[in-house]
mmCIF file of C-alpha atoms in Angstrom:
data_model
loop_
_atom_site.group_PDB
_atom_site.id
_atom_site.type_symbol
_atom_site.label_atom_id
_atom_site.label_comp_id
_atom_site.label_asym_id
_atom_site.label_seq_id
_atom_site.Cartn_x
_atom_site.Cartn_y
_atom_site.Cartn_z
ATOM 1 C CA MET I 215 8.971 12.342 -0.670
ATOM 2 C CA LYS I 216 11.216 12.961 -3.874
ATOM 3 C CA ARG I 217 13.298 15.613 -4.996
ATOM 4 C CA TYR I 218 10.961 16.594 -8.056
ATOM 5 C CA PRO I 219 7.103 16.888 -7.231
ATOM 6 C CA ILE I 220 5.608 13.829 -9.352
ATOM 7 C CA ASN I 221 2.228 12.365 -8.820
ATOM 8 C CA PHE I 222 3.483 8.041 -8.537
ATOM 9 C CA GLU I 223 -0.144 7.266 -8.272
ATOM 10 C CA PHE I 224 -1.940 7.359 -11.295
ATOM 11 C CA ASP I 225 -1.968 3.771 -14.002
ATOM 12 C CA PHE I 226 -1.278 4.713 -17.725
ATOM 13 C CA GLY I 227 -1.588 0.790 -18.312
ATOM 14 C CA PRO I 228 -4.302 1.336 -20.526
ATOM 15 C CA VAL I 229 -2.487 3.530 -22.918
ATOM 16 C CA ILE I 230 0.765 2.353 -22.946
ATOM 17 C CA GLU I 231 0.838 0.369 -26.118
ATOM 18 C CA PHE I 232 0.304 4.039 -27.892
ATOM 19 C CA LEU I 233 4.274 4.048 -27.176
ATOM 20 C CA ASN I 234 4.532 1.944 -29.827
ATOM 21 C CA MET I 235 3.108 4.306 -32.380
ATOM 22 C CA ARG I 236 5.405 7.102 -34.148
ATOM 23 C CA LEU I 237 3.652 10.026 -33.063
ATOM 24 C CA ASN I 238 4.994 13.080 -34.333
ATOM 25 C CA ASN I 239 2.538 16.294 -33.390
ATOM 26 C CA ALA I 240 5.157 18.899 -36.040
ATOM 27 C CA GLY I 241 3.619 22.450 -35.801
ATOM 28 C CA ASP I 242 0.572 24.134 -34.898
ATOM 29 C CA PRO I 243 -1.813 22.041 -32.920
ATOM 30 C CA PHE I 244 -4.358 23.424 -34.468
ATOM 31 C CA MET I 245 -3.308 22.651 -38.220
ATOM 32 C CA GLU I 246 -2.944 19.479 -39.817
ATOM 33 C CA CYS I 247 0.636 18.886 -40.759
ATOM 34 C CA ASN I 248 1.878 16.658 -43.667
ATOM 35 C CA TYR I 249 2.583 13.518 -41.538
ATOM 36 C CA GLY I 250 0.095 12.151 -40.902
ATOM 37 C CA ILE I 251 0.751 9.932 -37.786
ATOM 38 C CA HIS I 252 -0.024 12.746 -34.919
ATOM 39 C CA SER I 253 -2.177 13.006 -31.826
ATOM 40 C CA LYS I 254 -3.461 16.440 -32.437
ATOM 41 C CA LYS I 255 -6.860 15.783 -31.978
ATOM 42 C CA PHE I 256 -6.018 14.659 -28.361
ATOM 43 C CA GLU I 257 -3.982 17.877 -27.374
ATOM 44 C CA ILE I 258 -6.717 20.365 -28.734
ATOM 45 C CA ALA I 259 -9.377 18.009 -26.358
ATOM 46 C CA VAL I 260 -6.511 18.740 -23.318
ATOM 47 C CA LEU I 261 -6.103 22.246 -24.267
ATOM 48 C CA ASP I 262 -9.824 22.818 -24.350
ATOM 49 C CA TRP I 263 -9.905 21.257 -20.769
ATOM 50 C CA PHE I 264 -7.606 23.656 -19.518
ATOM 51 C CA ALA I 265 -8.954 26.683 -21.376
ATOM 52 C CA ARG I 266 -12.110 26.021 -19.710
ATOM 53 C CA LEU I 267 -10.437 25.445 -16.578
ATOM 54 C CA TRP I 268 -8.678 28.986 -16.817
ATOM 55 C CA GLU I 269 -11.798 31.029 -18.207
ATOM 56 C CA LEU I 270 -10.305 31.620 -21.958
ATOM 57 C CA PRO I 271 -13.648 30.937 -24.330
ATOM 58 C CA LYS I 272 -12.694 28.534 -26.943
ATOM 59 C CA ASP I 273 -12.406 31.092 -30.074
ATOM 60 C CA GLN I 274 -10.019 33.143 -28.014
ATOM 61 C CA TYR I 275 -7.253 31.160 -26.957
ATOM 62 C CA TRP I 276 -4.382 29.157 -28.480
ATOM 63 C CA GLY I 277 -1.868 26.912 -26.901
ATOM 64 C CA TYR I 278 0.093 23.773 -27.288
ATOM 65 C CA VAL I 279 1.555 20.602 -25.239
ATOM 66 C CA THR I 280 4.966 21.461 -24.482
ATOM 67 C CA SER I 281 7.868 19.043 -23.681
ATOM 68 C CA GLY I 282 7.746 20.818 -19.464
ATOM 69 C CA GLY I 283 7.521 23.535 -17.822
ATOM 70 C CA THR I 284 10.603 25.462 -19.048
ATOM 71 C CA GLU I 285 9.510 25.048 -22.776
ATOM 72 C CA GLY I 286 5.756 27.141 -21.391
ATOM 73 C CA ASN I 287 7.877 29.210 -19.979
ATOM 74 C CA MET I 288 10.470 30.511 -23.099
ATOM 75 C CA HIS I 289 7.078 30.302 -25.049
ATOM 76 C CA GLY I 290 5.563 32.627 -22.544
ATOM 77 C CA LEU I 291 8.377 35.093 -22.544
ATOM 78 C CA LEU I 292 9.013 35.141 -26.074
ATOM 79 C CA VAL I 293 5.454 36.423 -27.122
ATOM 80 C CA GLY I 294 5.523 39.067 -24.158
ATOM 81 C CA ARG I 295 9.243 39.998 -26.058
ATOM 82 C CA GLU I 296 7.825 40.246 -29.177
ATOM 83 C CA LEU I 297 4.786 42.327 -27.989
ATOM 84 C CA PHE I 298 7.278 44.460 -26.118
ATOM 85 C CA PRO I 299 10.424 44.400 -27.983
ATOM 86 C CA GLU I 300 11.609 47.067 -25.684
ATOM 87 C CA GLY I 301 10.462 45.733 -22.471
ATOM 88 C CA ILE I 302 11.929 44.445 -19.498
ATOM 89 C CA ILE I 303 11.277 41.114 -17.615
ATOM 90 C CA TYR I 304 10.665 41.739 -13.942
ATOM 91 C CA THR I 305 10.445 38.538 -11.629
ATOM 92 C CA SER I 306 11.531 36.855 -8.327
ATOM 93 C CA CYS I 307 14.841 36.131 -7.364
ATOM 94 C CA ASP I 308 13.524 32.693 -6.629
ATOM 95 C CA SER I 309 12.137 32.381 -9.666
ATOM 96 C CA HIS I 310 12.858 28.973 -11.900
ATOM 97 C CA TYR I 311 15.939 28.865 -13.451
ATOM 98 C CA SER I 312 14.419 29.002 -16.732
ATOM 99 C CA ILE I 313 13.151 32.307 -16.430
ATOM 100 C CA PHE I 314 16.572 33.363 -16.334
ATOM 101 C CA LYS I 315 17.723 31.467 -19.153
ATOM 102 C CA ALA I 316 15.185 32.749 -21.137
ATOM 103 C CA ALA I 317 16.443 36.220 -20.275
ATOM 104 C CA LYS I 318 19.475 35.570 -21.416
ATOM 105 C CA MET I 319 18.569 33.817 -25.283
ATOM 106 C CA TYR I 320 16.402 36.851 -25.775
ATOM 107 C CA ARG I 321 18.845 39.118 -24.776
ATOM 108 C CA VAL I 322 16.223 40.736 -22.636
ATOM 109 C CA GLN I 323 16.798 43.030 -19.525
ATOM 110 C CA CYS I 324 16.206 41.038 -16.350
ATOM 111 C CA ILE I 325 15.577 42.927 -13.106
ATOM 112 C CA LYS I 326 15.314 40.336 -10.077
ATOM 113 C CA ILE I 327 12.598 41.661 -7.564
ATOM 114 C CA ASP I 328 10.449 40.459 -4.576
ATOM 115 C CA THR I 329 8.315 37.356 -5.463
ATOM 116 C CA LEU I 330 5.738 37.764 -8.207
ATOM 117 C CA PHE I 331 4.833 34.411 -9.783
ATOM 118 C CA SER I 332 2.136 31.569 -8.960
ATOM 119 C CA GLY I 333 4.422 29.450 -6.935
ATOM 120 C CA THR I 334 7.975 29.173 -6.439
ATOM 121 C CA THR I 335 10.362 26.128 -7.111
ATOM 122 C CA MET I 336 11.219 25.752 -2.907
ATOM 123 C CA LYS I 337 8.669 28.049 -0.929
ATOM 124 C CA GLY I 338 5.266 27.213 -2.597
ATOM 125 C CA ALA I 339 4.349 30.623 -2.828
ATOM 126 C CA VAL I 340 1.438 31.730 -4.466
ATOM 127 C CA ASP I 341 0.797 35.680 -5.246
ATOM 128 C CA ASP I 342 -1.996 37.990 -5.719
ATOM 129 C CA LEU I 343 -2.456 38.923 -9.495
ATOM 130 C CA ASP I 344 -4.871 41.596 -8.771
ATOM 131 C CA GLU I 345 -2.469 43.683 -6.645
ATOM 132 C CA ILE I 346 0.384 42.989 -9.128
ATOM 133 C CA VAL I 347 -2.147 44.441 -11.921
ATOM 134 C CA MET I 348 -2.796 47.145 -9.875
ATOM 135 C CA ILE I 349 0.539 48.072 -8.933
ATOM 136 C CA LEU I 350 1.377 47.701 -12.781
ATOM 137 C CA GLU I 351 -1.188 50.508 -13.503
ATOM 138 C CA ASN I 352 -0.507 52.623 -10.717
ATOM 139 C CA CYS I 353 2.858 52.678 -12.185
ATOM 140 C CA GLY I 354 1.251 54.104 -15.591
ATOM 141 C CA PHE I 355 1.629 50.725 -17.457
ATOM 142 C CA ALA I 356 -2.257 50.335 -17.964
ATOM 143 C CA ASN I 357 -2.503 48.405 -21.301
ATOM 144 C CA ARG I 358 1.214 48.636 -21.321
ATOM 145 C CA PHE I 359 2.145 45.016 -20.121
ATOM 146 C CA TYR I 360 2.286 41.000 -20.362
ATOM 147 C CA ILE I 361 2.053 38.826 -17.304
ATOM 148 C CA HIS I 362 3.399 35.301 -18.033
ATOM 149 C CA CYS I 363 2.384 32.792 -14.990
ATOM 150 C CA ASP I 364 4.882 30.140 -14.313
ATOM 151 C CA SER I 365 2.547 28.064 -12.707
ATOM 152 C CA ALA I 366 4.321 24.581 -13.171
ATOM 153 C CA LEU I 367 2.634 22.929 -10.388
ATOM 154 C CA VAL I 368 0.171 24.993 -8.285
ATOM 155 C CA GLY I 369 -1.443 26.021 -11.536
ATOM 156 C CA LEU I 370 -3.529 22.717 -11.721
ATOM 157 C CA MET I 371 -4.299 23.348 -7.762
ATOM 158 C CA MET I 372 -5.675 26.685 -7.405
ATOM 159 C CA PRO I 373 -8.955 26.296 -9.212
ATOM 160 C CA PHE I 374 -9.701 23.744 -6.904
ATOM 161 C CA ILE I 375 -9.157 25.429 -3.633
ATOM 162 C CA LYS I 376 -12.286 27.505 -2.587
ATOM 163 C CA GLN I 377 -9.362 30.532 -0.941
ATOM 164 C CA ALA I 378 -6.958 30.471 -3.390
ATOM 165 C CA PRO I 379 -6.400 33.652 -5.271
ATOM 166 C CA LYS I 380 -7.977 32.903 -8.560
ATOM 167 C CA LEU I 381 -6.098 32.025 -11.518
ATOM 168 C CA THR I 382 -7.883 33.467 -14.629
ATOM 169 C CA PHE I 383 -8.124 35.174 -18.379
ATOM 170 C CA LYS I 384 -10.725 37.097 -17.048
ATOM 171 C CA LYS I 385 -7.578 38.950 -15.422
ATOM 172 C CA PRO I 386 -5.062 40.796 -17.908
ATOM 173 C CA ILE I 387 -2.818 37.906 -18.312
ATOM 174 C CA GLY I 388 -1.028 37.119 -21.509
ATOM 175 C CA SER I 389 -0.179 33.196 -20.696
ATOM 176 C CA ILE I 390 -0.175 30.223 -18.196
ATOM 177 C CA CYS I 391 1.785 27.298 -18.123
ATOM 178 C CA ILE I 392 2.170 24.078 -16.158
ATOM 179 C CA SER I 393 3.892 20.398 -15.758
ATOM 180 C CA GLY I 394 2.055 17.882 -17.096
ATOM 181 C CA HIS I 395 4.467 15.149 -15.432
ATOM 182 C CA LYS I 396 4.015 16.560 -11.909
ATOM 183 C CA PHE I 397 0.399 17.018 -10.343
ATOM 184 C CA ILE I 398 -1.064 15.113 -12.888
ATOM 185 C CA GLY I 399 1.928 12.309 -13.440
ATOM 186 C CA CYS I 400 2.428 12.097 -17.050
ATOM 187 C CA PRO I 401 5.234 9.273 -17.049
ATOM 188 C CA ILE I 402 6.608 11.685 -20.098
ATOM 189 C CA PRO I 403 7.768 14.958 -18.952
ATOM 190 C CA CYS I 404 5.497 17.786 -20.591
ATOM 191 C CA GLY I 405 3.829 20.728 -19.809
ATOM 192 C CA VAL I 406 0.458 22.943 -21.163
ATOM 193 C CA LEU I 407 0.653 26.400 -22.896
ATOM 194 C CA ILE I 408 -2.376 28.309 -23.149
ATOM 195 C CA THR I 409 -2.290 31.807 -24.431
ATOM 196 C CA ARG I 410 -4.275 34.155 -26.352
ATOM 197 C CA LEU I 411 -4.965 33.735 -29.731
ATOM 198 C CA MET I 412 -4.581 37.278 -30.702
ATOM 199 C CA ASP I 413 -1.496 37.259 -29.641
ATOM 200 C CA ILE I 414 -0.317 34.453 -31.475
ATOM 201 C CA ASN I 415 -2.045 35.888 -34.573
ATOM 202 C CA HIS I 416 0.054 39.226 -34.314
ATOM 203 C CA VAL I 417 3.649 38.169 -33.648
ATOM 204 C CA MET I 418 3.779 34.127 -34.609
ATOM 205 C CA SER I 419 1.870 33.034 -37.325
ATOM 206 C CA THR I 420 4.714 32.377 -40.106
ATOM 207 C CA ASN I 421 4.136 29.860 -42.294
ATOM 208 C CA ILE I 422 6.486 27.002 -43.101
ATOM 209 C CA GLU I 423 5.824 25.075 -46.186
ATOM 210 C CA TYR I 424 7.508 22.203 -45.787
ATOM 211 C CA ILE I 425 5.430 20.755 -43.472
ATOM 212 C CA SER I 426 2.079 22.467 -44.195
ATOM 213 C CA SER I 427 1.811 24.200 -40.489
ATOM 214 C CA ASN I 428 2.468 27.578 -38.894
ATOM 215 C CA ASP I 429 5.460 28.037 -36.802
ATOM 216 C CA THR I 430 3.865 29.033 -33.484
ATOM 217 C CA THR I 431 5.853 26.613 -30.959
ATOM 218 C CA ILE I 432 9.123 26.501 -29.689
ATOM 219 C CA ALA I 433 9.711 22.801 -30.838
ATOM 220 C CA GLY I 434 9.097 22.000 -34.311
ATOM 221 C CA SER I 435 8.724 18.074 -33.996
ATOM 222 C CA ARG I 436 6.557 17.619 -30.932
ATOM 223 C CA ASN I 437 5.954 14.613 -28.578
ATOM 224 C CA GLY I 438 2.531 13.016 -29.815
ATOM 225 C CA HIS I 439 2.568 10.556 -26.880
ATOM 226 C CA ALA I 440 1.803 13.007 -23.975
ATOM 227 C CA PRO I 441 -1.620 14.108 -25.147
ATOM 228 C CA ILE I 442 -2.726 11.165 -24.801
ATOM 229 C CA PHE I 443 -1.245 10.327 -21.408
ATOM 230 C CA LEU I 444 -2.774 13.736 -20.275
ATOM 231 C CA TRP I 445 -5.970 13.233 -22.119
ATOM 232 C CA TYR I 446 -6.341 10.061 -20.537
ATOM 233 C CA ALA I 447 -5.569 11.375 -16.681
ATOM 234 C CA LEU I 448 -7.884 14.277 -17.016
ATOM 235 C CA LYS I 449 -11.030 11.819 -18.298
ATOM 236 C CA GLY I 450 -9.874 9.189 -15.339
ATOM 237 C CA ILE I 451 -9.486 11.564 -12.616
ATOM 238 C CA GLY I 452 -12.080 14.388 -13.748
ATOM 239 C CA TYR I 453 -12.722 17.697 -11.725
ATOM 240 C CA ASN I 454 -14.189 16.439 -8.718
ATOM 241 C CA GLY I 455 -11.397 13.278 -8.340
ATOM 242 C CA LEU I 456 -9.075 16.764 -8.607
ATOM 243 C CA CYS I 457 -10.869 18.343 -6.023
ATOM 244 C CA LYS I 458 -10.718 15.773 -3.714
ATOM 245 C CA THR I 459 -6.865 15.082 -4.424
ATOM 246 C CA VAL I 460 -5.521 18.683 -3.833
ATOM 247 C CA GLU I 461 -8.042 18.741 -0.774
ATOM 248 C CA ASN I 462 -6.196 15.232 0.650
ATOM 249 C CA CYS I 463 -2.910 16.561 -0.678
ATOM 250 C CA LEU I 464 -3.332 20.127 1.330
ATOM 251 C CA LYS I 465 -4.005 18.577 4.899
ATOM 252 C CA ASN I 466 -1.162 16.045 4.446
ATOM 253 C CA ALA I 467 1.125 18.690 3.955
ATOM 254 C CA GLN I 468 -0.643 20.669 7.176
ATOM 255 C CA TYR I 469 0.198 17.453 9.251
ATOM 256 C CA LEU I 470 3.830 17.158 8.118
ATOM 257 C CA ALA I 471 4.146 20.870 9.239
ATOM 258 C CA LEU I 472 2.588 20.483 12.331
ATOM 259 C CA ARG I 473 4.536 17.355 13.423
ATOM 260 C CA LEU I 474 7.688 18.780 12.628
ATOM 261 C CA ARG I 475 6.766 21.602 14.433
ATOM 262 C CA GLU I 476 6.145 19.641 17.335
ATOM 263 C CA MET I 477 9.497 17.831 17.150
ATOM 264 C CA GLY I 478 11.406 21.282 17.421
ATOM 265 C CA VAL I 479 12.028 21.515 14.030
ATOM 266 C CA SER I 480 12.075 24.719 12.025
ATOM 267 C CA VAL I 481 9.392 24.773 9.565
ATOM 268 C CA PHE I 482 7.023 26.746 7.079
ATOM 269 C CA LEU I 483 4.300 26.131 5.045
ATOM 270 C CA ASN I 484 2.565 28.692 2.963
ATOM 271 C CA ALA I 485 -0.550 29.265 3.113
ATOM 272 C CA LEU I 486 -2.820 26.786 0.261
ATOM 273 C CA SER I 487 0.521 25.183 -0.500
ATOM 274 C CA ILE I 488 1.495 21.719 -0.314
ATOM 275 C CA THR I 489 5.256 22.925 -0.249
ATOM 276 C CA VAL I 490 6.714 21.684 3.187
ATOM 277 C CA VAL I 491 10.056 23.840 4.073
ATOM 278 C CA PHE I 492 12.284 23.003 6.779
ATOM 279 C CA GLU I 493 15.780 23.397 8.161
ATOM 280 C CA ARG I 494 18.141 21.297 5.920
ATOM 281 C CA PRO I 495 19.246 17.795 7.445
ATOM 282 C CA ASN I 496 22.770 17.575 8.164
ATOM 283 C CA ASP I 497 23.139 13.695 7.409
ATOM 284 C CA GLU I 498 23.573 13.561 3.469
ATOM 285 C CA THR I 499 22.673 10.013 3.459
ATOM 286 C CA PHE I 500 19.177 11.108 5.151
ATOM 287 C CA VAL I 501 19.002 13.168 2.054
ATOM 288 C CA ARG I 502 19.878 11.269 -0.558
ATOM 289 C CA LYS I 503 17.506 8.719 0.534
ATOM 290 C CA TRP I 504 14.629 10.511 0.753
ATOM 291 C CA GLN I 505 15.743 12.634 -2.362
ATOM 292 C CA LEU I 506 14.896 15.972 -0.475
ATOM 293 C CA ALA I 507 15.706 19.437 -2.629
ATOM 294 C CA CYS I 508 17.836 21.403 -0.845
ATOM 295 C CA GLN I 509 19.004 25.128 -1.050
ATOM 296 C CA GLY I 510 21.767 26.983 1.291
ATOM 297 C CA LYS I 511 19.887 25.701 4.964
ATOM 298 C CA ILE I 512 16.540 24.782 3.837
ATOM 299 C CA ALA I 513 15.211 21.575 2.231
ATOM 300 C CA HIS I 514 11.753 20.798 1.543
ATOM 301 C CA VAL I 515 8.919 18.118 1.267
ATOM 302 C CA VAL I 516 6.604 18.763 -2.086
ATOM 303 C CA VAL I 517 3.563 16.403 -0.334
ATOM 304 C CA MET I 518 2.112 15.185 -4.146
ATOM 305 C CA PRO I 519 -1.090 12.329 -4.483
ATOM 306 C CA ASN I 520 1.144 9.352 -3.565
ATOM 307 C CA VAL I 521 2.659 10.666 -0.487
ATOM 308 C CA SER I 522 0.616 8.808 2.149
ATOM 309 C CA LEU I 523 0.347 9.543 5.930
ATOM 310 C CA GLU I 524 2.229 6.015 6.723
ATOM 311 C CA ARG I 525 5.159 7.084 4.164
ATOM 312 C CA ILE I 526 4.915 10.803 6.134
ATOM 313 C CA ASN I 527 5.429 8.849 9.317
ATOM 314 C CA MET I 528 8.029 6.743 8.196
ATOM 315 C CA PHE I 529 9.905 10.180 7.295
ATOM 316 C CA LEU I 530 9.262 11.432 10.507
ATOM 317 C CA GLU I 531 10.789 8.646 12.664
ATOM 318 C CA GLU I 532 14.192 8.632 10.411
ATOM 319 C CA PHE I 533 14.126 12.039 10.515
ATOM 320 C CA THR I 534 13.842 12.407 14.595
ATOM 321 C CA LYS I 535 16.514 9.748 15.020
ATOM 322 C CA SER I 536 18.917 11.314 12.291
ATOM 323 C CA ARG I 537 18.659 15.073 13.770
ATOM 324 C CA ILE I 538 18.944 13.660 17.865
ATOM 325 C CA ALA I 539 22.272 11.678 16.370
ATOM 326 C CA LEU I 540 23.289 15.102 15.059
ATOM 327 C CA LEU I 541 22.717 17.477 17.468
ATOM 328 C CA GLN I 542 21.459 19.621 15.025
ATOM 329 C CA ASP I 543 20.500 23.108 15.923
ATOM 330 C CA LYS I 544 20.498 25.154 12.796
ATOM 331 C CA CYS I 545 19.036 29.045 12.393
ATOM 332 C CA VAL I 546 17.127 29.626 9.031
ATOM 333 C CA ALA I 547 15.085 32.478 10.382
ATOM 334 C CA GLY I 548 16.510 34.184 7.123
ATOM 335 C CA ASP I 549 14.659 31.446 5.473
ATOM 336 C CA VAL I 550 11.522 30.810 7.155
ATOM 337 C CA GLY I 551 11.415 33.866 9.561
ATOM 338 C CA GLN I 552 11.649 34.170 12.733
ATOM 339 C CA GLU I 553 8.677 33.518 13.819
ATOM 340 C CA ASN I 554 8.817 29.975 11.954
ATOM 341 C CA CYS I 555 12.831 29.336 13.361
ATOM 342 C CA LEU I 556 13.237 27.149 16.528
ATOM 343 C CA CYS I 557 16.962 27.580 16.854
ATOM 344 C CA SER I 558 17.954 27.783 20.255
ATOM 345 C CA LEU I 559 18.659 31.648 19.712
ATOM 346 C CA HIS I 560 15.123 32.377 18.740
ATOM 347 C CA LEU I 561 13.480 30.187 21.182
ATOM 348 C CA ASP I 562 15.228 32.070 24.049
ATOM 349 C CA ARG I 563 14.211 35.426 22.430
ATOM 350 C CA LYS I 564 10.671 34.344 22.346
ATOM 351 C CA LYS I 565 11.090 33.090 25.922
ATOM 352 C CA GLU I 566 12.458 36.829 27.130
ATOM 353 C CA ALA I 567 9.634 38.362 25.063
ATOM 354 C CA VAL I 568 6.678 36.577 26.924
#
């Protein structure tokens, strides 16, 4: 259980020696630059893997390994802004803070609406892209929109869940980004952005002579070690391994939610999510020990691959003792829904309804 959803399970020992090299993937990943010590072949291999995963042909995609989800969001929104200079960003009030940061930096009007993204930082929601596209088209915006999918955690999970909404470039989306240090567990904060080549060629293809590359990325100098770690992880676990890992995480998340509910804890778990949301513990020492992410009256646990049933049971045992000691009875209906709130008020109402 950690505040940040990071996979601690993978062993990167065999590639640690590359940290002794001064790698710099400066400029466009698909162009050689005048600094010869880089890992762009590894980077392209990683990008090819994700382009295949999200069904965008090799000759139609562009992308790069970013410094993390924030840079991926900033790049996706920048391309959208360049394609539609007078456009407006529509996003959820629960969106990652980097969306609002990008809107401020790019001086773009940003309107907060109900959830419209592939997962939320606190609640792990996953929206239906088909419905979003239908709404845009019905409102008269056919072929006049750009959808950026902030899929930091779930973008790597959804393709391995049969019941999940399809995250694919076969739908009219502009870009997808994920975090490489979360579900994959790369020891260096990083991410992956995939977008359409025609959009990059149209808005971001300025040549920078003194580095012998095009200015297509947010950063100039870029981490050359992260692509090697990502490549090693993807090669090591493989498609089938990721499928089994996702399945196990989903089962463990459902187990945690069930056990919390049995304890009388108000809890919420989105379908096809590994983010378990529950009432915020009153014991701040407990919160700090388990590094729980808290927001208002709620906290969450992201059940990552390294979170075993043994660790979940240990967490539950300590939470039970802490909760009883402080006589906790907190209403969180506004955060998890009345049907999931087990405070005394809503329990009484449920009994009256029966």
